[in-house]
Amino acid sequence: MPALIQADNLEKVYMRGSESVNALNGVSFKIDKGEIVAIVGPSGSGKTTLVNILGCLDNPTRGKLTLDSEEIFKDGLELTESELTEIRRKYFGYIFQKFFLLPTLTVRENILLPSVFQKRFKANDRYLQDILELLGIEKRGDFLPKEISGGELQRVAIARALINKPKILIADEPTGNLDSKRSEEIKQLLLELNRVNGLSIILVTHNPELAKIGSKTLSILDGKLC
Ligand SMILES: Nc1ncnc2c1ncn2[C@@H]1O[C@H](COP(=O)(O)OP(=O)(O)O)[C@@H](O)[C@H]1O
Ligand SMILES: [Mg+2]
């Protein structure tokens, strides 16, 4: 079976004024369907840069990325923002450390937001209700973000990541703002999503307990796997 994600020699060079920053220096690996992969490494080592490229939020400078046998990035060819958007909708859900919920929308509206932009898939009420229940926030649908707790906010962010039925969930430090009890809940939830839905998960984390759920760990230092 072909790998779900195949990365070959990914490189990323950022320009800061006239200075260049080599954030990724030739990273290669593969991830199979249904795997949970933890990405660990010190601050500034390139973790976010890597998951942003894997998640097609950004083009690599060089290298190749294949998703489910579809060639996404190959040497030197930049994808446009609309091409990237199309690929993101097809494959990914994202959870960020900062939740990026819109303060004037209710919980329900925030969760539905990605599906508003998704032309092929329209979330129906049943599916939304299932997700709210799965995440234990079914009583919070009509609340505003400022009216719910930090743990609930994170669960809303996870619900939003699931609304388009992604193949791959990308989580960049999903428990970074949570206490240990909430972190444990998120850990159990990710395991459940993986077990029940076969969701593949790429997880950047500083939390050793959370990193343990990975069937594979990628350690990154100075933009290289080690
Ligand atoms: N948009 C950017 N422009 C310039 N440099 C960046 C940018 N994003 C990240 N960097 C630099 O790239 C390196 C890797 O950053 P990052 O991927 O955010 O690391 P991590 O997530 O492991 O903390 C750091 O030196 C960082 O300062
Ligand atoms: Mg980061």
Coordinates of C-alpha atoms and ligand atoms in Angstrom, one line a residue:
M1 CA 0.0 0.0 0.0
P2 CA 1.4 3.4 -0.9
A3 CA 2.3 5.7 2.1
L4 CA -0.3 8.3 3.0
I5 CA 2.5 10.9 3.3
Q6 CA 5.8 10.6 1.6
A7 CA 8.3 13.5 2.2
D8 CA 11.6 13.6 0.3
N9 CA 14.3 16.0 1.1
L10 CA 12.0 18.9 2.2
E11 CA 13.9 22.2 2.6
K12 CA 12.6 25.5 3.6
V13 CA 14.5 28.8 3.5
Y14 CA 12.9 31.9 4.9
M15 CA 14.1 35.3 4.0
R16 CA 14.2 37.9 6.8
G17 CA 15.3 41.1 5.1
S18 CA 18.5 40.2 3.3
E19 CA 19.2 37.3 5.8
S20 CA 18.1 33.8 5.0
V21 CA 17.0 31.2 7.6
N22 CA 17.4 27.5 6.8
A23 CA 14.5 26.3 8.8
L24 CA 14.4 22.8 7.2
N25 CA 17.4 21.1 5.8
G26 CA 16.4 18.0 3.9
V27 CA 13.8 16.1 5.8
S28 CA 12.5 12.7 4.5
F29 CA 10.1 10.2 5.9
K30 CA 6.9 8.4 5.3
I31 CA 3.6 8.1 7.3
D32 CA 1.1 5.3 6.7
K33 CA -2.7 5.6 6.9
G34 CA -4.0 5.4 10.4
E35 CA -0.7 6.2 12.0
I36 CA -0.2 8.7 14.8
V37 CA 3.2 10.5 14.4
A38 CA 4.6 12.7 17.2
I39 CA 7.0 15.5 16.1
V40 CA 9.3 16.7 18.9
G41 CA 12.3 19.0 19.2
P42 CA 13.4 22.2 20.9
S43 CA 11.8 25.6 20.2
G44 CA 13.0 27.0 16.9
S45 CA 14.0 23.6 15.5
G46 CA 11.6 23.7 12.6
K47 CA 8.5 21.7 13.9
T48 CA 5.9 24.3 12.8
T49 CA 7.7 24.9 9.5
L50 CA 7.5 21.1 8.9
V51 CA 3.9 20.6 9.7
N52 CA 2.9 23.8 7.8
I53 CA 4.5 22.2 4.7
L54 CA 3.0 18.7 5.4
G55 CA -0.3 20.4 5.9
C56 CA 0.0 22.4 2.6
L57 CA -0.2 25.7 4.5
D58 CA 3.1 26.7 2.8
N59 CA 5.3 25.7 -0.1
P60 CA 8.7 24.1 0.6
T61 CA 11.7 25.8 -1.0
R62 CA 12.8 22.4 -2.4
G63 CA 11.9 18.8 -2.1
K64 CA 8.9 16.6 -2.7
L65 CA 5.7 15.8 -1.0
T66 CA 3.2 13.1 -2.0
L67 CA -0.2 12.6 -0.3
D68 CA -2.0 9.3 -1.0
S69 CA -0.1 8.9 -4.3
E70 CA -1.0 12.5 -5.4
E71 CA 2.2 14.5 -6.1
I72 CA 1.7 17.8 -4.3
F73 CA 5.1 19.5 -4.2
K74 CA 8.0 18.7 -6.4
D75 CA 11.3 20.5 -6.8
G76 CA 10.9 24.1 -7.6
L77 CA 7.3 24.2 -8.5
E78 CA 5.3 26.5 -6.2
L79 CA 1.6 26.0 -5.8
T80 CA -0.7 29.0 -5.8
E81 CA -2.8 29.9 -2.8
S82 CA -5.9 28.5 -4.4
E83 CA -4.3 25.2 -5.3
L84 CA -3.1 24.9 -1.7
T85 CA -6.6 25.7 -0.5
E86 CA -8.0 23.0 -2.6
I87 CA -5.6 20.4 -1.3
R88 CA -6.1 21.5 2.3
R89 CA -9.9 21.0 2.0
K90 CA -9.4 17.5 0.5
Y91 CA -7.0 16.2 3.1
F92 CA -6.6 18.1 6.3
G93 CA -8.0 19.3 9.6
Y94 CA -5.9 21.6 11.8
I95 CA -5.7 22.3 15.5
F96 CA -3.4 25.1 16.6
Q97 CA -2.1 26.1 20.0
K98 CA -3.9 29.4 19.7
F99 CA -7.5 28.3 19.0
F100 CA -8.3 31.1 16.5
L101 CA -12.0 31.0 17.3
L102 CA -14.0 34.0 16.1
P103 CA -15.3 35.8 19.2
T104 CA -18.6 37.0 17.7
L105 CA -19.6 33.6 16.4
T106 CA -21.2 30.9 18.6
V107 CA -19.6 27.5 19.2
R108 CA -21.8 26.0 16.6
E109 CA -21.0 28.7 14.0
N110 CA -17.3 28.4 14.7
I111 CA -17.3 24.7 14.2
L112 CA -19.2 25.0 10.9
L113 CA -16.9 27.7 9.6
P114 CA -14.6 25.5 7.5
S115 CA -17.6 23.7 5.9
V116 CA -18.9 27.1 4.7
F117 CA -15.9 27.3 2.4
Q118 CA -16.1 23.7 1.4
K119 CA -18.1 23.4 -1.7
R120 CA -18.3 19.6 -2.0
F121 CA -19.3 18.8 1.5
K122 CA -21.9 20.5 3.5
A123 CA -22.1 19.6 7.2
N124 CA -25.6 18.4 8.0
D125 CA -27.1 18.9 11.4
R126 CA -26.8 15.3 12.3
Y127 CA -23.0 15.2 11.7
L128 CA -22.5 18.5 13.6
Q129 CA -24.5 17.0 16.5
D130 CA -22.4 13.8 16.5
I131 CA -19.3 15.9 16.7
L132 CA -20.6 18.1 19.5
E133 CA -21.5 14.9 21.4
L134 CA -18.2 13.1 20.7
L135 CA -16.4 16.1 22.2
G136 CA -18.8 16.5 25.1
I137 CA -19.8 20.1 24.1
E138 CA -23.4 19.4 23.0
K139 CA -24.7 21.8 25.6
R140 CA -22.4 24.6 24.4
G141 CA -23.5 25.0 20.8
D142 CA -25.1 28.4 21.3
F143 CA -22.5 29.8 23.6
L144 CA -19.9 32.4 22.6
P145 CA -16.2 31.5 23.0
K146 CA -15.8 33.9 26.0
E147 CA -18.6 32.0 27.8
I148 CA -16.9 28.6 27.9
S149 CA -13.7 27.2 29.6
G150 CA -10.2 26.8 28.2
G151 CA -10.7 23.0 27.9
E152 CA -14.0 23.5 26.1
L153 CA -12.4 26.0 23.7
Q154 CA -9.8 23.5 22.8
R155 CA -12.6 20.9 22.1
V156 CA -14.4 23.4 19.9
A157 CA -11.2 23.9 18.0
I158 CA -10.9 20.1 17.6
A159 CA -14.6 19.9 16.5
R160 CA -13.9 22.5 13.9
A161 CA -10.9 20.5 12.6
L162 CA -13.1 17.5 12.1
I163 CA -16.1 19.1 10.4
N164 CA -14.8 18.5 6.8
K165 CA -14.1 14.8 7.6
P166 CA -10.3 15.1 7.0
K167 CA -8.0 12.2 6.3
I168 CA -5.2 13.7 8.3
L169 CA -5.4 15.8 11.5
I170 CA -2.5 18.1 12.1
A171 CA -2.1 19.4 15.6
D172 CA 0.6 21.9 16.5
E173 CA 1.1 21.8 20.3
P174 CA -2.6 21.2 20.9
T175 CA -2.2 21.0 24.7
G176 CA 0.2 23.9 24.9
N177 CA -2.3 26.1 26.8
L178 CA -4.0 23.4 28.9
D179 CA -3.5 22.0 32.4
S180 CA -2.6 18.4 32.9
K181 CA -6.2 17.2 33.4
R182 CA -7.3 18.9 30.1
S183 CA -4.2 17.6 28.3
E184 CA -5.1 14.1 29.4
E185 CA -8.6 14.5 28.0
I186 CA -7.2 15.8 24.7
K187 CA -4.9 12.8 24.6
Q188 CA -7.7 10.3 25.1
L189 CA -9.8 12.1 22.5
L190 CA -7.0 11.9 19.9
L191 CA -6.5 8.2 20.6
E192 CA -10.3 7.7 20.2
L193 CA -10.4 9.5 16.9
N194 CA -7.6 7.4 15.7
R195 CA -9.0 4.2 16.9
V196 CA -12.6 4.7 15.9
N197 CA -12.3 6.7 12.7
G198 CA -8.9 5.6 11.6
L199 CA -7.8 9.2 11.4
S200 CA -4.1 9.7 10.8
I201 CA -2.7 12.3 13.2
I202 CA 0.5 14.4 13.1
L203 CA 1.1 15.9 16.4
V204 CA 3.7 18.5 17.4
T205 CA 4.2 18.5 21.2
H206 CA 6.4 19.3 24.1
N207 CA 4.3 17.1 26.3
P208 CA 6.1 13.7 26.8
E209 CA 2.8 12.1 27.9
L210 CA 1.1 13.2 24.7
A211 CA 4.1 12.2 22.5
K212 CA 3.8 8.7 23.8
I213 CA 0.6 8.1 21.8
G214 CA 2.7 8.3 18.6
S215 CA 3.4 5.0 16.9
K216 CA 6.4 6.8 15.5
T217 CA 8.3 9.9 16.8
L218 CA 10.2 12.3 14.5
S219 CA 12.8 14.2 16.5
I220 CA 13.9 17.4 14.8
L221 CA 17.0 19.6 15.6
D222 CA 18.2 22.5 13.5
G223 CA 15.8 21.6 10.7
K224 CA 17.0 18.0 10.4
L225 CA 15.6 14.7 11.7
C226 CA 17.9 13.1 14.4
Ligands
LIG1 N1 7.9 33.2 8.6 C1 9.1 33.1 9.0 N2 10.1 34.0 8.5 C2 11.4 33.9 8.9 N3 11.8 33.0 9.7 C3 11.0 32.1 10.3 C4 9.6 32.1 9.9 N4 8.9 31.1 10.6 C5 9.9 30.5 11.3 N5 11.1 31.1 11.1 C6 12.4 30.6 11.7 O1 12.6 29.3 11.3 C7 13.1 28.5 12.4 C8 12.2 27.3 12.7 O2 11.0 27.9 13.3 P1 9.7 27.0 13.6 O3 9.4 26.1 12.5 O4 8.6 27.9 14.0 O5 10.2 26.2 14.9 P2 9.5 25.4 16.1 O6 8.0 25.3 15.7 O7 10.2 24.1 16.2 O8 9.6 26.3 17.3 C9 13.3 29.5 13.5 O9 14.7 29.9 13.4 C10 12.4 30.6 13.2 O10 12.8 31.8 13.7
MG2 MG 6.2 25.8 16.6

